[in-house]
Amino acid sequence: TRSDCQTVVLDLSDLSFVDSTGIGTWVDLREQAVSADKALTLRNVPDFVRRVLEIGGLGGMFADEPA
C-alpha cells in the first residue's frame, strides 16, 4: 500500500520446495499488487519452479527478473 513502492520482488534463490499453497499465495499477492496498480516480480527463479509454473499455465503470469 506504500505509494513509493511500484514493484514487489520475491527473491527465490534459496527456495528448495514449493507446493500449491505457496504458488496460490504468489497468485494472491500478484492480484493484490495489480489491484493497487503495482507489479510483482520473481527473481532468481529456480528451474523446478519455472517448470511448475509452466505446467500450471502460470508461466506468463509473473514477471521474471534476472539475478
Tab-separated table of N, CA and C in Angstrom:
chain	number	residue	atom	x	y	z
A	1	THR	N	0.809	-1.212	0.000
A	1	THR	CA	0.000	0.000	0.000
A	1	THR	C	0.846	1.268	0.000
A	2	ARG	N	2.149	1.154	0.097
A	2	ARG	CA	3.023	2.340	0.092
A	2	ARG	C	3.035	2.981	-1.283
A	3	SER	N	2.857	4.270	-1.326
A	3	SER	CA	2.824	4.974	-2.610
A	3	SER	C	4.186	5.012	-3.292
A	4	ASP	N	5.274	4.909	-2.531
A	4	ASP	CA	6.605	4.948	-3.123
A	4	ASP	C	7.072	3.581	-3.636
A	5	CYS	N	6.261	2.573	-3.465
A	5	CYS	CA	6.590	1.216	-3.910
A	5	CYS	C	5.795	0.894	-5.170
A	6	GLN	N	6.492	0.582	-6.257
A	6	GLN	CA	5.823	0.234	-7.512
A	6	GLN	C	5.926	-1.248	-7.843
A	7	THR	N	6.941	-1.908	-7.275
A	7	THR	CA	7.167	-3.318	-7.580
A	7	THR	C	7.557	-4.070	-6.320
A	8	VAL	N	6.930	-5.230	-6.134
A	8	VAL	CA	7.311	-6.149	-5.065
A	8	VAL	C	8.120	-7.253	-5.726
A	9	VAL	N	9.311	-7.511	-5.198
A	9	VAL	CA	10.195	-8.523	-5.777
A	9	VAL	C	10.346	-9.675	-4.787
A	10	LEU	N	10.045	-10.883	-5.257
A	10	LEU	CA	10.262	-12.086	-4.454
A	10	LEU	C	11.530	-12.762	-4.966
A	11	ASP	N	12.554	-12.834	-4.127
A	11	ASP	CA	13.808	-13.486	-4.490
A	11	ASP	C	13.702	-14.954	-4.089
A	12	LEU	N	13.731	-15.825	-5.091
A	12	LEU	CA	13.540	-17.258	-4.859
A	12	LEU	C	14.846	-18.042	-4.840
A	13	SER	N	15.964	-17.357	-4.715
A	13	SER	CA	17.260	-18.021	-4.828
A	13	SER	C	17.485	-19.106	-3.780
A	14	ASP	N	16.890	-18.993	-2.609
A	14	ASP	CA	17.078	-20.006	-1.566
A	14	ASP	C	15.934	-21.015	-1.500
A	15	LEU	N	15.006	-20.924	-2.439
A	15	LEU	CA	13.843	-21.808	-2.423
A	15	LEU	C	14.231	-23.210	-2.871
A	16	SER	N	13.879	-24.214	-2.079
A	16	SER	CA	14.179	-25.593	-2.459
A	16	SER	C	12.912	-26.415	-2.661
A	17	PHE	N	11.747	-25.861	-2.299
A	17	PHE	CA	10.481	-26.581	-2.451
A	17	PHE	C	9.357	-25.569	-2.551
A	18	VAL	N	8.376	-25.862	-3.374
A	18	VAL	CA	7.156	-25.059	-3.422
A	18	VAL	C	5.998	-25.998	-3.740
A	19	ASP	N	4.854	-25.751	-3.094
A	19	ASP	CA	3.672	-26.546	-3.374
A	19	ASP	C	2.542	-25.622	-3.810
A	20	SER	N	1.358	-26.174	-3.964
A	20	SER	CA	0.235	-25.381	-4.464
A	20	SER	C	-0.140	-24.245	-3.516
A	21	THR	N	0.085	-24.421	-2.230
A	21	THR	CA	-0.210	-23.349	-1.276
A	21	THR	C	0.715	-22.159	-1.510
A	22	GLY	N	1.988	-22.423	-1.715
A	22	GLY	CA	2.943	-21.350	-1.977
A	22	GLY	C	2.635	-20.629	-3.271
A	23	ILE	N	2.351	-21.390	-4.325
A	23	ILE	CA	2.025	-20.769	-5.607
A	23	ILE	C	0.716	-19.995	-5.508
A	24	GLY	N	-0.248	-20.542	-4.783
A	24	GLY	CA	-1.509	-19.827	-4.572
A	24	GLY	C	-1.292	-18.505	-3.857
A	25	THR	N	-0.362	-18.472	-2.937
A	25	THR	CA	-0.027	-17.233	-2.229
A	25	THR	C	0.572	-16.218	-3.194
A	26	TRP	N	1.449	-16.677	-4.100
A	26	TRP	CA	2.023	-15.770	-5.101
A	26	TRP	C	0.933	-15.202	-5.999
A	27	VAL	N	-0.030	-16.050	-6.384
A	27	VAL	CA	-1.134	-15.584	-7.231
A	27	VAL	C	-1.950	-14.527	-6.486
A	28	ASP	N	-2.242	-14.779	-5.208
A	28	ASP	CA	-2.977	-13.798	-4.403
A	28	ASP	C	-2.198	-12.481	-4.286
A	29	LEU	N	-0.896	-12.584	-4.019
A	29	LEU	CA	-0.065	-11.378	-3.924
A	29	LEU	C	-0.063	-10.602	-5.230
A	30	ARG	N	0.020	-11.322	-6.337
A	30	ARG	CA	0.013	-10.662	-7.644
A	30	ARG	C	-1.307	-9.934	-7.873
A	31	GLU	N	-2.413	-10.592	-7.534
A	31	GLU	CA	-3.727	-9.961	-7.695
A	31	GLU	C	-3.839	-8.698	-6.852
A	32	GLN	N	-3.331	-8.741	-5.626
A	32	GLN	CA	-3.346	-7.559	-4.772
A	32	GLN	C	-2.479	-6.454	-5.359
A	33	ALA	N	-1.312	-6.836	-5.885
A	33	ALA	CA	-0.415	-5.849	-6.476
A	33	ALA	C	-1.064	-5.196	-7.694
A	34	VAL	N	-1.631	-6.002	-8.575
A	34	VAL	CA	-2.268	-5.472	-9.777
A	34	VAL	C	-3.433	-4.559	-9.402
A	35	SER	N	-4.211	-4.946	-8.402
A	35	SER	CA	-5.331	-4.117	-7.943
A	35	SER	C	-4.856	-2.761	-7.433
A	36	ALA	N	-3.647	-2.729	-6.893
A	36	ALA	CA	-3.080	-1.481	-6.369
A	36	ALA	C	-2.207	-0.781	-7.412
A	37	ASP	N	-2.300	-1.225	-8.675
A	37	ASP	CA	-1.509	-0.664	-9.775
A	37	ASP	C	-0.009	-0.811	-9.521
A	38	LYS	N	0.372	-1.977	-8.995
A	38	LYS	CA	1.768	-2.310	-8.709
A	38	LYS	C	2.135	-3.566	-9.495
A	39	ALA	N	3.367	-3.986	-9.395
A	39	ALA	CA	3.824	-5.195	-10.072
A	39	ALA	C	4.427	-6.167	-9.069
A	40	LEU	N	4.348	-7.443	-9.390
A	40	LEU	CA	5.006	-8.481	-8.601
A	40	LEU	C	5.983	-9.184	-9.524
A	41	THR	N	7.248	-9.219	-9.127
A	41	THR	CA	8.305	-9.806	-9.934
A	41	THR	C	8.983	-10.917	-9.154
A	42	LEU	N	9.303	-12.000	-9.856
A	42	LEU	CA	10.066	-13.090	-9.265
A	42	LEU	C	11.511	-12.958	-9.714
A	43	ARG	N	12.427	-13.101	-8.776
A	43	ARG	CA	13.866	-13.001	-9.073
A	43	ARG	C	14.526	-14.321	-8.734
A	44	ASN	N	15.538	-14.690	-9.521
A	44	ASN	CA	16.318	-15.915	-9.267
A	44	ASN	C	15.414	-17.140	-9.174
A	45	VAL	N	14.587	-17.319	-10.198
A	45	VAL	CA	13.625	-18.421	-10.214
A	45	VAL	C	14.339	-19.730	-10.542
A	46	PRO	N	14.305	-20.704	-9.613
A	46	PRO	CA	14.927	-21.998	-9.896
A	46	PRO	C	14.202	-22.699	-11.049
A	47	ASP	N	14.919	-23.547	-11.765
A	47	ASP	CA	14.337	-24.259	-12.908
A	47	ASP	C	13.106	-25.062	-12.512
A	48	PHE	N	13.116	-25.696	-11.342
A	48	PHE	CA	11.972	-26.508	-10.950
A	48	PHE	C	10.726	-25.642	-10.729
A	49	VAL	N	10.905	-24.422	-10.252
A	49	VAL	CA	9.765	-23.510	-10.066
A	49	VAL	C	9.251	-23.057	-11.432
A	50	ARG	N	10.156	-22.713	-12.315
A	50	ARG	CA	9.768	-22.307	-13.663
A	50	ARG	C	8.936	-23.407	-14.322
A	51	ARG	N	9.380	-24.638	-14.159
A	51	ARG	CA	8.675	-25.793	-14.750
A	51	ARG	C	7.288	-25.953	-14.132
A	52	VAL	N	7.176	-25.855	-12.820
A	52	VAL	CA	5.879	-25.976	-12.148
A	52	VAL	C	4.932	-24.887	-12.628
A	53	LEU	N	5.425	-23.660	-12.756
A	53	LEU	CA	4.587	-22.563	-13.238
A	53	LEU	C	4.130	-22.813	-14.670
A	54	GLU	N	5.012	-23.322	-15.511
A	54	GLU	CA	4.648	-23.618	-16.893
A	54	GLU	C	3.596	-24.710	-16.964
A	55	ILE	N	3.777	-25.782	-16.203
A	55	ILE	CA	2.820	-26.884	-16.187
A	55	ILE	C	1.449	-26.394	-15.725
A	56	GLY	N	1.448	-25.501	-14.744
A	56	GLY	CA	0.199	-24.969	-14.202
A	56	GLY	C	-0.409	-23.856	-15.032
A	57	GLY	N	0.223	-23.509	-16.164
A	57	GLY	CA	-0.301	-22.456	-17.017
A	57	GLY	C	-0.077	-21.060	-16.466
A	58	LEU	N	0.882	-20.924	-15.553
A	58	LEU	CA	1.150	-19.638	-14.911
A	58	LEU	C	2.479	-19.031	-15.339
A	59	GLY	N	3.099	-19.612	-16.340
A	59	GLY	CA	4.416	-19.163	-16.760
A	59	GLY	C	4.479	-17.693	-17.126
A	60	GLY	N	3.450	-17.163	-17.734
A	60	GLY	CA	3.445	-15.765	-18.136
A	60	GLY	C	2.834	-14.819	-17.129
A	61	MET	N	2.373	-15.357	-16.015
A	61	MET	CA	1.678	-14.526	-15.028
A	61	MET	C	2.621	-13.626	-14.242
A	62	PHE	N	3.839	-14.076	-14.038
A	62	PHE	CA	4.789	-13.343	-13.208
A	62	PHE	C	5.942	-12.803	-14.050
A	63	ALA	N	6.297	-11.565	-13.815
A	63	ALA	CA	7.496	-11.021	-14.437
A	63	ALA	C	8.689	-11.758	-13.834
A	64	ASP	N	9.663	-12.022	-14.655
A	64	ASP	CA	10.844	-12.767	-14.217
A	64	ASP	C	12.055	-11.877	-14.364
A	65	GLU	N	12.650	-11.521	-13.236
A	65	GLU	CA	13.799	-10.631	-13.222
A	65	GLU	C	15.066	-11.451	-13.087
A	66	PRO	N	16.041	-11.255	-13.966
A	66	PRO	CA	17.307	-11.994	-13.839
A	66	PRO	C	18.051	-11.626	-12.567
A	67	ALA	N	18.960	-12.474	-12.185
A	67	ALA	CA	19.748	-12.253	-10.972
A	67	ALA	C	20.528	-10.967	-11.050
